[in-house]
PDB file of C-alpha atoms in Angstrom:
ATOM      1  CA  VAL L1069      24.118  13.134 -15.746  1.00  0.00           C
ATOM      2  CA  CYS L1070      26.961  11.211 -13.911  1.00  0.00           C
ATOM      3  CA  SER L1071      29.307  13.085 -11.668  1.00  0.00           C
ATOM      4  CA  SER L1072      31.436  12.191  -8.667  1.00  0.00           C
ATOM      5  CA  ASP L1073      33.359  14.907  -6.381  1.00  0.00           C
ATOM      6  CA  PRO L1074      36.794  15.486  -6.681  1.00  0.00           C
ATOM      7  CA  LEU L1075      38.810  14.129  -3.451  1.00  0.00           C
ATOM      8  CA  PRO L1076      39.310  17.073  -1.365  1.00  0.00           C
ATOM      9  CA  VAL L1077      42.902  14.983   0.051  1.00  0.00           C
ATOM     10  CA  THR L1078      45.602  12.621  -0.909  1.00  0.00           C
ATOM     11  CA  PHE L1079      45.568   8.899  -0.297  1.00  0.00           C
ATOM     12  CA  TYR L1080      48.539   7.522   0.112  1.00  0.00           C
ATOM     13  CA  LYS L1081      49.717   3.720  -0.795  1.00  0.00           C
ATOM     14  CA  SER L1082      51.299   3.387   2.688  1.00  0.00           C
ATOM     15  CA  ALA L1083      52.094   5.274   5.856  1.00  0.00           C
ATOM     16  CA  ASP L1084      55.644   4.651   4.918  1.00  0.00           C
ATOM     17  CA  GLN L1085      55.796   7.044   2.324  1.00  0.00           C
ATOM     18  CA  LEU L1086      55.312   9.581   4.947  1.00  0.00           C
ATOM     19  CA  PRO L1087      58.176  11.573   7.106  1.00  0.00           C
ATOM     20  CA  PRO L1088      58.106  10.594  10.725  1.00  0.00           C
ATOM     21  CA  PHE L1089      55.429  12.128  12.525  1.00  0.00           C
ATOM     22  CA  THR L1090      57.913  13.727  14.788  1.00  0.00           C
ATOM     23  CA  ASP L1091      59.054  15.937  11.926  1.00  0.00           C
ATOM     24  CA  TYR L1092      57.007  18.747  11.581  1.00  0.00           C
ATOM     25  CA  SER L1093      58.510  19.799   8.053  1.00  0.00           C
ATOM     26  CA  MET L1094      55.606  19.864   5.049  1.00  0.00           C
ATOM     27  CA  LYS L1095      58.158  18.264   2.908  1.00  0.00           C
ATOM     28  CA  GLY L1096      56.643  14.764   1.727  1.00  0.00           C
ATOM     29  CA  ARG L1097      52.985  15.945   2.736  1.00  0.00           C
ATOM     30  CA  THR L1098      49.929  16.900   1.337  1.00  0.00           C
ATOM     31  CA  TYR L1099      49.329  17.453  -2.438  1.00  0.00           C
ATOM     32  CA  ARG L1100      51.741  20.125  -2.708  1.00  0.00           C
ATOM     33  CA  TYR L1101      54.857  18.747  -0.952  1.00  0.00           C
ATOM     34  CA  PHE L1102      54.448  15.000  -1.466  1.00  0.00           C
ATOM     35  CA  THR L1103      56.809  13.491  -4.772  1.00  0.00           C
ATOM     36  CA  GLY L1104      55.899  10.067  -4.602  1.00  0.00           C
ATOM     37  CA  GLU L1105      52.831   8.311  -6.367  1.00  0.00           C
ATOM     38  CA  PRO L1106      49.955   8.070  -3.952  1.00  0.00           C
ATOM     39  CA  LEU L1107      47.000   5.704  -4.231  1.00  0.00           C
ATOM     40  CA  PHE L1108      44.509   8.528  -5.123  1.00  0.00           C
ATOM     41  CA  PRO L1109      46.114  12.127  -5.829  1.00  0.00           C
ATOM     42  CA  PHE L1110      43.982  14.971  -4.473  1.00  0.00           C
ATOM     43  CA  GLY L1111      41.643  15.940  -7.013  1.00  0.00           C
ATOM     44  CA  TYR L1112      40.725  12.322  -8.028  1.00  0.00           C
ATOM     45  CA  GLY L1113      37.605  11.547  -9.233  1.00  0.00           C
ATOM     46  CA  LEU L1114      35.588   8.801 -10.916  1.00  0.00           C
ATOM     47  CA  SER L1115      33.058   8.914 -13.476  1.00  0.00           C
ATOM     48  CA  TYR L1116      31.016   6.882 -15.843  1.00  0.00           C
ATOM     49  CA  THR L1117      32.093   9.079 -19.352  1.00  0.00           C
ATOM     50  CA  THR L1118      35.540  10.111 -20.014  1.00  0.00           C
ATOM     51  CA  PHE L1119      37.011  13.709 -20.821  1.00  0.00           C
ATOM     52  CA  SER L1120      39.583  15.110 -22.972  1.00  0.00           C
ATOM     53  CA  TYR L1121      41.605  18.135 -22.716  1.00  0.00           C
ATOM     54  CA  GLY L1122      42.984  20.753 -25.491  1.00  0.00           C
ATOM     55  CA  ARG L1123      46.014  23.103 -25.186  1.00  0.00           C
ATOM     56  CA  PRO L1124      45.613  25.641 -22.905  1.00  0.00           C
ATOM     57  CA  SER L1125      45.554  29.440 -24.277  1.00  0.00           C
ATOM     58  CA  VAL L1126      47.904  31.656 -21.723  1.00  0.00           C
ATOM     59  CA  PRO L1127      49.731  34.891 -22.513  1.00  0.00           C
ATOM     60  CA  ALA L1128      53.084  34.251 -23.585  1.00  0.00           C
ATOM     61  CA  GLU L1129      54.329  37.133 -20.826  1.00  0.00           C
ATOM     62  CA  VAL L1130      52.719  39.377 -18.016  1.00  0.00           C
ATOM     63  CA  LYS L1131      54.065  42.094 -16.426  1.00  0.00           C
ATOM     64  CA  THR L1132      55.204  41.829 -12.444  1.00  0.00           C
ATOM     65  CA  GLY L1133      51.784  42.608 -10.667  1.00  0.00           C
ATOM     66  CA  GLY L1134      49.606  41.446 -13.733  1.00  0.00           C
ATOM     67  CA  MET L1135      46.805  39.042 -13.853  1.00  0.00           C
ATOM     68  CA  ALA L1136      46.856  35.919 -16.340  1.00  0.00           C
ATOM     69  CA  ARG L1137      43.525  34.573 -18.286  1.00  0.00           C
ATOM     70  CA  VAL L1138      43.833  30.830 -19.146  1.00  0.00           C
ATOM     71  CA  THR L1139      41.495  28.755 -21.262  1.00  0.00           C
ATOM     72  CA  VAL L1140      41.167  25.415 -22.431  1.00  0.00           C
ATOM     73  CA  GLU L1141      38.689  23.521 -23.975  1.00  0.00           C
ATOM     74  CA  VAL L1142      37.328  20.480 -22.450  1.00  0.00           C
ATOM     75  CA  ARG L1143      35.395  17.861 -24.269  1.00  0.00           C
ATOM     76  CA  ASN L1144      33.168  14.667 -23.113  1.00  0.00           C
ATOM     77  CA  THR L1145      34.443  11.945 -25.302  1.00  0.00           C
ATOM     78  CA  GLY L1146      32.484   9.547 -23.852  1.00  0.00           C
ATOM     79  CA  THR L1147      29.120   7.857 -24.553  1.00  0.00           C
ATOM     80  CA  VAL L1148      27.224   9.322 -21.865  1.00  0.00           C
ATOM     81  CA  ALA L1149      26.473  13.000 -20.352  1.00  0.00           C
ATOM     82  CA  GLY L1150      28.729  13.462 -17.387  1.00  0.00           C
ATOM     83  CA  GLU L1151      30.338  16.773 -15.328  1.00  0.00           C
ATOM     84  CA  GLU L1152      34.036  17.166 -14.875  1.00  0.00           C
ATOM     85  CA  VAL L1153      35.508  19.184 -12.440  1.00  0.00           C
ATOM     86  CA  ALA L1154      38.572  20.861 -14.580  1.00  0.00           C
ATOM     87  CA  GLU L1155      41.300  21.865 -12.371  1.00  0.00           C
ATOM     88  CA  LEU L1156      44.057  24.383 -12.878  1.00  0.00           C
ATOM     89  CA  TYR L1157      47.597  24.084 -11.214  1.00  0.00           C
ATOM     90  CA  LEU L1158      50.555  26.585 -11.272  1.00  0.00           C
ATOM     91  CA  LYS L1159      54.245  26.401 -10.242  1.00  0.00           C
ATOM     92  CA  GLY L1160      56.403  29.285 -10.066  1.00  0.00           C
ATOM     93  CA  ALA L1161      59.081  30.017  -7.674  1.00  0.00           C
ATOM     94  CA  GLY L1162      57.469  27.776  -4.917  1.00  0.00           C
ATOM     95  CA  VAL L1163      55.562  24.133  -5.035  1.00  0.00           C
ATOM     96  CA  ARG L1164      53.043  23.498  -7.483  1.00  0.00           C
ATOM     97  CA  GLU L1165      49.159  24.481  -5.887  1.00  0.00           C
ATOM     98  CA  LEU L1166      45.779  24.172  -7.182  1.00  0.00           C
ATOM     99  CA  ALA L1167      45.135  27.692  -8.512  1.00  0.00           C
ATOM    100  CA  GLY L1168      41.949  27.290  -9.862  1.00  0.00           C
ATOM    101  CA  PHE L1169      38.905  24.653 -10.469  1.00  0.00           C
ATOM    102  CA  GLN L1170      35.332  24.961 -12.194  1.00  0.00           C
ATOM    103  CA  ARG L1171      32.579  22.279 -12.384  1.00  0.00           C
ATOM    104  CA  ILE L1172      31.342  21.998 -16.113  1.00  0.00           C
ATOM    105  CA  ALA L1173      28.495  19.953 -17.382  1.00  0.00           C
ATOM    106  CA  LEU L1174      28.699  18.212 -20.489  1.00  0.00           C
ATOM    107  CA  ARG L1175      26.796  15.726 -23.064  1.00  0.00           C
ATOM    108  CA  SER L1176      28.335  12.998 -24.929  1.00  0.00           C
ATOM    109  CA  GLY L1177      30.679  14.760 -27.410  1.00  0.00           C
ATOM    110  CA  GLU L1178      29.837  18.115 -26.188  1.00  0.00           C
ATOM    111  CA  LYS L1179      32.675  20.837 -25.758  1.00  0.00           C
ATOM    112  CA  LYS L1180      33.214  23.774 -23.705  1.00  0.00           C
ATOM    113  CA  THR L1181      35.757  26.250 -23.124  1.00  0.00           C
ATOM    114  CA  VAL L1182      36.520  26.730 -19.511  1.00  0.00           C
ATOM    115  CA  GLU L1183      38.287  30.125 -18.372  1.00  0.00           C
ATOM    116  CA  PHE L1184      40.686  30.695 -15.178  1.00  0.00           C
ATOM    117  CA  THR L1185      42.022  34.161 -14.148  1.00  0.00           C
ATOM    118  CA  VAL L1186      45.221  33.906 -12.457  1.00  0.00           C
ATOM    119  CA  ALA L1187      45.530  36.730  -9.597  1.00  0.00           C
ATOM    120  CA  ALA L1188      48.790  38.922  -9.388  1.00  0.00           C
ATOM    121  CA  ARG L1189      49.337  37.020  -6.191  1.00  0.00           C
ATOM    122  CA  GLN L1190      48.923  33.462  -7.590  1.00  0.00           C
ATOM    123  CA  LEU L1191      51.688  34.800  -9.724  1.00  0.00           C
ATOM    124  CA  ALA L1192      54.175  35.574  -6.979  1.00  0.00           C
ATOM    125  CA  ALA L1193      56.114  34.240  -4.214  1.00  0.00           C
ATOM    126  CA  VAL L1194      55.940  34.362  -0.631  1.00  0.00           C
ATOM    127  CA  GLN L1195      58.957  35.702   0.767  1.00  0.00           C
ATOM    128  CA  PRO L1196      60.545  34.593   4.182  1.00  0.00           C
ATOM    129  CA  ASP L1197      58.853  37.516   5.794  1.00  0.00           C
ATOM    130  CA  GLY L1198      55.669  36.356   4.551  1.00  0.00           C
ATOM    131  CA  ARG L1199      54.686  39.149   1.941  1.00  0.00           C
ATOM    132  CA  ARG L1200      54.096  38.179  -1.897  1.00  0.00           C
ATOM    133  CA  VAL L1201      56.562  39.571  -4.359  1.00  0.00           C
ATOM    134  CA  SER L1202      55.891  39.330  -7.917  1.00  0.00           C
ATOM    135  CA  ALA L1203      59.370  39.017  -9.885  1.00  0.00           C
ATOM    136  CA  SER L1204      60.556  37.989 -13.202  1.00  0.00           C
ATOM    137  CA  GLY L1205      60.584  34.325 -13.884  1.00  0.00           C
ATOM    138  CA  SER L1206      58.669  31.408 -15.223  1.00  0.00           C
ATOM    139  CA  VAL L1207      55.462  30.331 -14.097  1.00  0.00           C
ATOM    140  CA  MET L1208      54.249  26.713 -15.613  1.00  0.00           C
ATOM    141  CA  LEU L1209      50.655  25.530 -15.236  1.00  0.00           C
ATOM    142  CA  TRP L1210      48.698  22.173 -15.718  1.00  0.00           C
ATOM    143  CA  VAL L1211      45.101  21.935 -16.428  1.00  0.00           C
ATOM    144  CA  GLY L1212      43.195  18.453 -16.534  1.00  0.00           C
ATOM    145  CA  GLY L1213      40.861  16.893 -14.557  1.00  0.00           C
ATOM    146  CA  LYS L1214      43.077  15.917 -11.443  1.00  0.00           C
ATOM    147  CA  GLN L1215      46.409  16.504  -9.937  1.00  0.00           C
ATOM    148  CA  PRO L1216      49.167  16.213 -12.571  1.00  0.00           C
ATOM    149  CA  ASP L1217      51.900  13.500 -11.087  1.00  0.00           C
ATOM    150  CA  ALA L1218      55.377  14.752 -10.485  1.00  0.00           C
ATOM    151  CA  ASN L1219      56.558  13.367 -14.154  1.00  0.00           C
ATOM    152  CA  THR L1220      53.591  15.386 -15.872  1.00  0.00           C
ATOM    153  CA  PRO L1221      55.400  18.262 -18.140  1.00  0.00           C
ATOM    154  CA  PRO L1222      53.575  21.487 -18.202  1.00  0.00           C
ATOM    155  CA  ALA L1223      50.749  22.102 -20.301  1.00  0.00           C
ATOM    156  CA  ALA L1224      52.261  25.398 -20.840  1.00  0.00           C
ATOM    157  CA  THR L1225      54.515  28.516 -19.115  1.00  0.00           C
ATOM    158  CA  ILE L1226      53.653  32.030 -18.960  1.00  0.00           C
ATOM    159  CA  ARG L1227      57.103  34.329 -18.413  1.00  0.00           C
ATOM    160  CA  VAL L1228      56.624  36.978 -15.758  1.00  0.00           C
ATOM    161  CA  ILE L1229      58.770  40.107 -17.109  1.00  0.00           C
ATOM    162  CA  GLY L1230      59.276  43.254 -14.988  1.00  0.00           C
ATOM    163  CA  ARG L1231      60.970  44.915 -11.476  1.00  0.00           C
ATOM    164  CA  PRO L1232      59.581  42.841  -8.608  1.00  0.00           C
ATOM    165  CA  GLN L1233      56.734  44.240  -7.096  1.00  0.00           C
ATOM    166  CA  ALA L1234      54.538  43.678  -4.080  1.00  0.00           C
ATOM    167  CA  VAL L1235      51.450  42.213  -4.268  1.00  0.00           C
ATOM    168  CA  GLN L1236      48.697  41.613  -2.030  1.00  0.00           C
TER     169      GLN L1236
END
């Protein structure tokens, strides 16, 4: 079985892509806040085979304080067996962030359904006082073998409905 581990950091093309060292804000730093094109993005990995992802299945709506189940079919489209790390990214009121990942092994031509559970706190936004609050709005999601770039449209959207509710 061919496998590679995804990168746990982002490699930038140049230090010129980063804000000045004396700027302590997170804007423009890490996979969550960087908007440029990196050399190798967070989650990047190599394999001797290729994989394809189907359209994710998600609930159209979730009540505030609720959770969501996301499923997606992954297929090994290459000629040899391999392992893939399926990654789920979410973006609500804040920034896009990694919300889950699963490593799966697939023989050539094999497909499997991967399931992610999105907790209420992942659908909530952090308030200035540090509390997480689930409120009405849309949460966009992406599923794939690496972090989507800034121009990749979301694969699906979940609407959160209901009155604001604090979550843990």
